[in-house]
Short mmCIF file of C-alpha atoms and ligand atoms in Angstrom, two decimals:
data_model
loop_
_atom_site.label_atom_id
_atom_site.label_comp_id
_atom_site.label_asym_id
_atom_site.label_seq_id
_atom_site.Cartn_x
_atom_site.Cartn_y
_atom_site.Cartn_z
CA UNK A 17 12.00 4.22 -19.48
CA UNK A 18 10.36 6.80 -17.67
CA UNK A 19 10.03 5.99 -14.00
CA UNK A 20 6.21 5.05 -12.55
CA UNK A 21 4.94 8.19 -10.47
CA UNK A 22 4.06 6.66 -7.06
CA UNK A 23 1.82 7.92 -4.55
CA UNK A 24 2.46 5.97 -0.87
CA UNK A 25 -0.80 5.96 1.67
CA UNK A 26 -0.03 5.10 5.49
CA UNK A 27 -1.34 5.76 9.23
CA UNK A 28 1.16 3.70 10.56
CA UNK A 29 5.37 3.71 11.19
CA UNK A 30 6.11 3.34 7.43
CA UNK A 31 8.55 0.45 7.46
CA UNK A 32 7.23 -0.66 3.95
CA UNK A 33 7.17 2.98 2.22
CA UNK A 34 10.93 3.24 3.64
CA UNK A 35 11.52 -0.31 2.07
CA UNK A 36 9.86 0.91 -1.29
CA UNK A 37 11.82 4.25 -1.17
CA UNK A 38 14.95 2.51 -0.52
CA UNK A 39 14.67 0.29 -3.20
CA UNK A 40 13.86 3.03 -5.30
CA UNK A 41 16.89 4.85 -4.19
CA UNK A 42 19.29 1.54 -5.06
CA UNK A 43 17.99 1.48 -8.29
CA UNK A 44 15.90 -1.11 -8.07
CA UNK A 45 12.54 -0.13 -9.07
CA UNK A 46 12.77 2.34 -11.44
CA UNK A 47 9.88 5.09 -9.90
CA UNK A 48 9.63 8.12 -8.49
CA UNK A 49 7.49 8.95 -5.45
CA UNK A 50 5.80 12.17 -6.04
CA UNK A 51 3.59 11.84 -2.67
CA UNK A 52 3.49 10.57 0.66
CA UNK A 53 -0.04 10.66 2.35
CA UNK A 54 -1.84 9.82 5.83
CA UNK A 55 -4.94 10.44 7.28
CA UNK A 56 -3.04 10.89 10.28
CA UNK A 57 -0.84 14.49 10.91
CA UNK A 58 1.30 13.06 13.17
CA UNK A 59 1.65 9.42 11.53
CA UNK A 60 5.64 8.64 11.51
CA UNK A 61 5.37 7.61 7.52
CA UNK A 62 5.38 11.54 6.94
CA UNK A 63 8.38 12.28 9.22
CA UNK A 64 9.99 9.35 7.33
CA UNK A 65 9.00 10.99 4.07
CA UNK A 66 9.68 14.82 5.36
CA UNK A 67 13.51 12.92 6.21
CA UNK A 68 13.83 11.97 2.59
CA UNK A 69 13.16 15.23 1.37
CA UNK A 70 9.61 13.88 -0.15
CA UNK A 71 6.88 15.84 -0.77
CA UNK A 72 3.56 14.79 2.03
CA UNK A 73 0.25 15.17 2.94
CA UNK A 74 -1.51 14.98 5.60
CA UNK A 75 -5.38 14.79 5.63
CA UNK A 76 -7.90 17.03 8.02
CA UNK A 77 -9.24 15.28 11.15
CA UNK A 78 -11.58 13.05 10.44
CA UNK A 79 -14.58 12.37 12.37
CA UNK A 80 -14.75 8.67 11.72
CA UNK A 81 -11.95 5.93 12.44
CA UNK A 82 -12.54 3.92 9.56
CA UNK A 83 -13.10 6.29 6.23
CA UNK A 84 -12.50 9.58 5.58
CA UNK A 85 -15.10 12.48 4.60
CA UNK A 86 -16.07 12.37 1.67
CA UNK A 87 -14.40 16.27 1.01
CA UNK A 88 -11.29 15.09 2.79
CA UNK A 89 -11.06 12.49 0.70
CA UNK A 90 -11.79 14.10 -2.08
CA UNK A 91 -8.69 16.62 -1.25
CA UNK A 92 -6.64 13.98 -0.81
CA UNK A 93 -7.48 12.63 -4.36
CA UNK A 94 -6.77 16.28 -5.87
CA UNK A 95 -3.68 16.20 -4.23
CA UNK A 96 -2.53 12.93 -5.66
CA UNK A 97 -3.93 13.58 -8.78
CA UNK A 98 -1.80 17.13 -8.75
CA UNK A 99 0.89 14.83 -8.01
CA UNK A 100 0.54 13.08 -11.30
CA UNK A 101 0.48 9.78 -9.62
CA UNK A 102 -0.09 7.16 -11.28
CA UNK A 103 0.36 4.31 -9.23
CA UNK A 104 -1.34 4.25 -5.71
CA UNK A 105 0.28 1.86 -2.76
CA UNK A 106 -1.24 1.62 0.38
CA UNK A 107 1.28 0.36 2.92
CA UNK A 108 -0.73 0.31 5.75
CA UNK A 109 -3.59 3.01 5.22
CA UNK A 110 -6.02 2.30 7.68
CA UNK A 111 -9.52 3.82 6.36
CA UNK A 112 -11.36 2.13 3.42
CA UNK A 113 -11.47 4.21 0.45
CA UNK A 114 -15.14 5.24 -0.95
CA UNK A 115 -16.02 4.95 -4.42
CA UNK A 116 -15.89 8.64 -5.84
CA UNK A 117 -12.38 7.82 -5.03
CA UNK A 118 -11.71 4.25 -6.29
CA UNK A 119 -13.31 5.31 -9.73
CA UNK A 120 -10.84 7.90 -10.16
CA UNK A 121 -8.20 5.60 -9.41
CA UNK A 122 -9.43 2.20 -9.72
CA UNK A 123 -7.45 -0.51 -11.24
CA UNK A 124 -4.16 1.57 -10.22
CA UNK A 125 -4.17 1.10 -6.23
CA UNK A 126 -2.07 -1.59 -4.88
CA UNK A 127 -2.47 -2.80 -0.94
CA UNK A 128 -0.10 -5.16 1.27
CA UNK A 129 -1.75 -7.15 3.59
CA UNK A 130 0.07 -9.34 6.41
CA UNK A 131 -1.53 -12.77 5.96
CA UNK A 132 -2.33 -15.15 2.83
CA UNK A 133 -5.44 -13.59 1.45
CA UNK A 134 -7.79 -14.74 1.57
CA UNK A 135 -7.51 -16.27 4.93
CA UNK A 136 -7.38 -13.54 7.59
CA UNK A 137 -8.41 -10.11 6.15
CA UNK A 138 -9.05 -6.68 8.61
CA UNK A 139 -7.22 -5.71 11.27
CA UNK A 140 -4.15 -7.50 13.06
CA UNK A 141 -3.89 -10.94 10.83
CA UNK A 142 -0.76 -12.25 12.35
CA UNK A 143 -3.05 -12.35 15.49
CA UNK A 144 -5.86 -14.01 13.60
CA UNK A 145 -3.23 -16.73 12.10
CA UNK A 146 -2.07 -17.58 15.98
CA UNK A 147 -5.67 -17.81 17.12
CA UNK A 148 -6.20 -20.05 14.30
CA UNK A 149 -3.30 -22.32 15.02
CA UNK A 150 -2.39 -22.59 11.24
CA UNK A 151 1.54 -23.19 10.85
CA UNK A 152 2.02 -20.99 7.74
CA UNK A 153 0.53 -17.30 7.18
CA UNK A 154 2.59 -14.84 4.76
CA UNK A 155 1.97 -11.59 3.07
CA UNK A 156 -0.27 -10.31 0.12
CA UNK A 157 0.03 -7.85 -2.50
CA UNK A 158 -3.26 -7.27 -4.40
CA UNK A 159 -5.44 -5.13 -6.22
CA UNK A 160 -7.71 -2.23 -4.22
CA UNK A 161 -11.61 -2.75 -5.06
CA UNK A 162 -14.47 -1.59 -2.63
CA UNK A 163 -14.36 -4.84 -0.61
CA UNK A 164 -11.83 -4.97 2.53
CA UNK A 165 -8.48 -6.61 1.75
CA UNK A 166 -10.97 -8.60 -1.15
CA UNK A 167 -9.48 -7.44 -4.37
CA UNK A 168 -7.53 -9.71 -6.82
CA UNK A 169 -3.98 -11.24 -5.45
CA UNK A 170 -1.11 -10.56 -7.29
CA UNK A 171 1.59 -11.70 -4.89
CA UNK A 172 1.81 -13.75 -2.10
CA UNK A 173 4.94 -14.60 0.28
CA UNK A 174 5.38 -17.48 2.57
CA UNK A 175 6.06 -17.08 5.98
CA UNK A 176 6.40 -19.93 8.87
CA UNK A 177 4.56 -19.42 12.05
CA UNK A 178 7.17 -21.12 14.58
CA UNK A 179 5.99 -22.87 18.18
CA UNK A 180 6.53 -20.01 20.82
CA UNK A 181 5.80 -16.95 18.04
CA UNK A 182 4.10 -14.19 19.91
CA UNK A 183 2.37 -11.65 17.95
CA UNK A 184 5.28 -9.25 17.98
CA UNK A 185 7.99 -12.33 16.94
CA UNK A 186 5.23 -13.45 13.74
CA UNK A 187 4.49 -9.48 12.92
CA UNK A 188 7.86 -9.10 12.57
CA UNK A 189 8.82 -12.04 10.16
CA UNK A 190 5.71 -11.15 8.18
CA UNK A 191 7.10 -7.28 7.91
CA UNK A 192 10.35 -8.79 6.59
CA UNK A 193 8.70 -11.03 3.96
CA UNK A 194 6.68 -7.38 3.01
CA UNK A 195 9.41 -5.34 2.84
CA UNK A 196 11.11 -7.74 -0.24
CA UNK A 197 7.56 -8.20 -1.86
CA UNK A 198 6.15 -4.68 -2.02
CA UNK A 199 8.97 -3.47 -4.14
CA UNK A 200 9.47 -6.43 -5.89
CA UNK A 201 5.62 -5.94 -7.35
CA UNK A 202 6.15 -2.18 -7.98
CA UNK A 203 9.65 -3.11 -10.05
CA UNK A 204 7.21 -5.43 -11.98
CA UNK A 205 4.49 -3.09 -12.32
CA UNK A 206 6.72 -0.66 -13.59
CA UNK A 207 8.85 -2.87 -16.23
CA UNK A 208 4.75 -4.06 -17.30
CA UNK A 209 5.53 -7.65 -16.03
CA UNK A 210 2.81 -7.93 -14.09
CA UNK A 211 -0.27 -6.62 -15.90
CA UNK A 212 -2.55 -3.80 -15.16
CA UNK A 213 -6.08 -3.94 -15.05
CA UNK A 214 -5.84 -0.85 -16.93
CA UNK A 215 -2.03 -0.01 -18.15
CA UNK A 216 -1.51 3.01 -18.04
CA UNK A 217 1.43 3.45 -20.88
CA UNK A 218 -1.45 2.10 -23.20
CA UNK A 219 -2.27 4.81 -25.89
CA UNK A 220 0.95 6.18 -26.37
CA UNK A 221 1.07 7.55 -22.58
CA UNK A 222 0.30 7.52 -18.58
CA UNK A 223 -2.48 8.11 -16.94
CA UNK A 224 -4.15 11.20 -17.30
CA UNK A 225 -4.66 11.83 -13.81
C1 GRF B 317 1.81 -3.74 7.34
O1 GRF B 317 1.94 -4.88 8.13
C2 GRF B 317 0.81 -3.93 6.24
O2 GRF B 317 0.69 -5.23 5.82
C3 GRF B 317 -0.48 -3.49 6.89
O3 GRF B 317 -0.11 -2.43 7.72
C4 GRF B 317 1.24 -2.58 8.14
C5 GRF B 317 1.96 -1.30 7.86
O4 GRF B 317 3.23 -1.29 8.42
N1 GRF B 317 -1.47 -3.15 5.88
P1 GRF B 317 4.24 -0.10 8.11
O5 GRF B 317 3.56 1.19 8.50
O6 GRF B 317 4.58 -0.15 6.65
O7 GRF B 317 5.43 -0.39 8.97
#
């Protein structure tokens, strides 16, 4: 079987692209990731991926915190697409992605979320799930669509919120739980055990991208 070409989105430190690229290295997800990408130039996913010898990208400044121009994103879809992705992951890519984008893609970007969609969507769940006293939040792995964290669920992961968590003590039991999820969808994705809106080994082939 041919591995699934990945491309990895993140702003952030990149613990679940270096969980995912692990795997991957084990042999236990059988993919290839043919691009790292952030919006951010100095985001520490792309010194992770630069230290693995994978190939990045790193957006122009935007001028907005919470999307990108629509030509920067539009590079940054090139780019993938030159990439021959054909499975997106967003592990903790901060900007919502505009719809010139999503229909190029659509139905082949995947996004992990730190709570149980969908309680607790947008920015820092595991301190929405404290505020709201609940005594079990988790993790998410779903589908991208134009809503915010709104698209469908394909996994979810338990996770116990214990009396005396602090943010950082929950955040990091949630990041645990993500790091065994996100690969174990992508292995599944892969291997076509989990369906695809749209597969893309359908016709005799990938995506054409
Ligand atoms: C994760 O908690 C993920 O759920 C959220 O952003 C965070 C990214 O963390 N979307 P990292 O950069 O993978 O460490």
């Amino acid at each position: 079987m041919k591995p699934l070409k990945l491309g990895v989105l993140g702003s952030g430190k990149g613990s679940n692209f270096v969980a995912l690229a692990e795997a991957i290295s084990q042999g236990e997800v059988p993919a290839e990731i043919v691009l790292v990408a952030s919006d951010l130039a100095n985001a520490p996913i792309l010194l992770q991926a630069r230290e693995r010898g994978l190939p990045t990208h790193a957006c122009r400044a935007s001028s907005y915190r919470t999307k990108l121009e629509p030509e920067i994103e539009e590079e940054l879809a090139q780019t993938l697409a030159k990439a021959q992705a054909e499975l997106l992951v967003l592990a903790g890519y901060m900007r919502v992605l505009k719809k010139p984008f999503l229909g190029r893609f659509g139905g082949r970007i995947i996004n992990i979320h730190p709570s149980l969609l969908p309680s607790f969507p947008g920015l820092k769940a595991w301190e929405q799930a404290l505020q709201a006293r609940v005594t079990q939040t988790g993790c998410t792995v779903h589908w991208v669509d134009e809503t915010v964290d709104g698209g469908t669920v394909i996994r979810q992961f338990k996770v116990s919120v214990h009396p005396g968590d602090t943010a950082e003590s929950l955040h990091a039991r949630i990041q645990e739980a993500e790091h065994r999820i996100l690969p174990e969808v992508v292995r599944d994705l892969a291997i076509g055990k989990i369906p695809w809106p749209e597969d893309p080994r359908k016709n005799g082939g990938r995506w054409k991208v």
